[in-house]
Amino acid sequence: MAETAQLKIGDKTFELPVIEGTEGEKAIDISKLRDQTGYVTLDIGYKNTGATKSAITFLDGEQGILKYRGYPIEQLAEKSSFIEVAYLLIYGELPSAEKLKSFQYELSRHTLVHEDMKKFFDGFPSKSHPMGQLSSLVSALSAFYPESLKPSQTTEELNQSIIKMLAKMATVVSWIYKKSLGHPVIYPQNKYDYVTNFLHMTFGQRTEEVEIDPVVIDAMNKLLILHADHEQNCSASTVRIVGSSDSNIYASVSAGISALWGPLHGGANQAVIEMLEKIKEDGGDTDKWIAKAKDKNDPFRLMGFGHRVYKNFDPRARIIKKACDDILEKLGVNDEVLEIAKKLEEVALKDPYFVERKLYPNVDFYSGIIYRALGFPTDMFTVLFALGRLPGWIAQWKEMKENKEPIGRPRQIYVGATTKEYVEIANR
Ligand code: CMC
C-alpha cells in the first residue's frame, strides 16, 4: 500500500500522499492541502520545500554526493568535456560520437551574434560590472532572435532556441571581457570546439593567431563541468519560475544571471578573492578573520564557506582544491592567496563554530584562485560561473516546459495592517 502521512489539525485528521524519488528521498505531497484543510505551509527560503520533480541532478548534502543524470560528478570532471556534459544535462543521455559531433557543429553555426549587439557596449560605463552587462545582453538577444519568443514551440524550434542560447552566450561573455579592456572583439571560429572557441575569443588577438595552452583548456572544461548544474538552487529556481509564465529562454536565463550575481550565490567566487586579498593586505592573520566571521555583531562572513544543502563536504570543492594545486603548478603560478585560503580552511575545519554549524568550503572557495591563474580579472569570475551554469539552467527550463508545470506562484501569510480608513492628508 502506498505510504501516506497524517496531519492532525484540531480534531480532524488528513491523509497526505508520500512521494518517493528514485534515490529514496521522501516528500509529503501538500499540493491539495489548502483545498482539503484551508491551510497553507510556511517555509521562508524554501528550506524544506520541493518545488518540482526533476530527473536532471541528484544531490545528497549529508553524503556529499552530486550526480548529473546519474553520472557522478567526479567521473564527469575527470573524463568528460563541458560540451558533452551540456548535452547530457539538456537531452538526458550521454551522446554518441556522431551526436556529439553534430551538436558541436550546430553550436558552431550559431556562435555569431548580431553586429548591432555591439552597440549596447557603447552604452555601458567602462567600469560597469560584467554580470549587469551579461544579464542585459542576454535579455537583449530576444530582440534579435524573435523566433524564440513564441510561448509554445515545436520540438525543433525549442531545440534551435537552446542551441542559439548556448552558442551565443560564449561569444557575449568573451566580448564583455574584451570590451572591459577596450580591445576589439574577436570573432568565433568554427574550427574550434566550444571551450577552445571561448578561450580564443577571450585571449586571442586580431593581429596574430594565439595558441591556447592545453592546460588552460582542460582547466576551463573542468571548472565549467563542476558548475554546470546544481538542482533547485536560487538561480535555477528563478529560471524555472520565470519560464513558468511562458517567458522566452533569453528572459528566463537573464533572470537566472541576476539571481546568480548575489554574493550569497555565484557572486561568492568574486567575494572570496576580494576577502583573501584583504586578509593578505591586513598581514595574513587568519585567526583574526575567523574570529570576525564568528562574531554575530560583525557582518563579515567567511565567503566560500557554508552551503544550504551540503552539510559534510561539497564534492565540487574537493575536486577544485586538488585541481587548483595541479593547475597552478603546471602554469608555474605561485599565488600567495592560495596559502591564506588553505590556512583559513585548516583553522575553520577545527573550530567548533564551523564544525557545529557544518560549515565547509564550497565550490567558490578555490575556483577564483584558478580563474585568476588562467588570467581572468576578479569581476569576470561570476560571469564564468554563469557560462558554466547555462546548460543546467537550460535543462531546468526545458524540463519545466516539457512537464507542462503550472505558473510558479507561492502563497504567503499576510502580517500587515488590517483594514484602515483613509484619512485626508490635512488631518494626518
Ligand atoms: N561564515 C560565518 N558563519 C556562517 C557562514 C559563513 N560563511 N555561513 C553560515 N554561517 C552561520 C550563520 O551565521 C548561521 O549561524 P547561527 O545558526 O548562529 O545563526 C548558521 O551558520 C547557518 O547559516 P544560514 O545563513 O542560516 O544558512 P543558509 O543555508 O541560509 O545559507 C549560505 C547558506 C551559503 C548562503 C551561507 O552559508 C553563506 O552565506 N555562505 C557564504 C557565501 C557563500 O560562500 N556562498 C556560496 C554558496 S555555494 C555556490 C552556489 O551554489 O551558489
Short mmCIF file of N, CA, C and O in Angstrom, two decimals, residues 269 275 331 392:
data_model
loop_
_atom_site.label_atom_id
_atom_site.label_comp_id
_atom_site.label_asym_id
_atom_site.label_seq_id
_atom_site.Cartn_x
_atom_site.Cartn_y
_atom_site.Cartn_z
N ASN A 269 32.29 33.73 -5.62
CA ASN A 269 33.65 33.47 -6.12
C ASN A 269 34.47 34.76 -6.20
O ASN A 269 35.65 34.78 -5.90
N MET A 275 38.07 38.86 -0.39
CA MET A 275 38.31 38.62 1.04
C MET A 275 39.77 38.16 1.27
O MET A 275 40.45 38.67 2.16
N LEU A 331 51.01 25.68 -14.55
CA LEU A 331 51.14 27.00 -15.17
C LEU A 331 52.31 27.79 -14.56
O LEU A 331 52.61 28.90 -14.99
N GLY A 392 22.75 23.85 -17.25
CA GLY A 392 21.85 23.48 -16.17
C GLY A 392 20.57 24.31 -16.22
O GLY A 392 19.46 23.78 -16.13
#
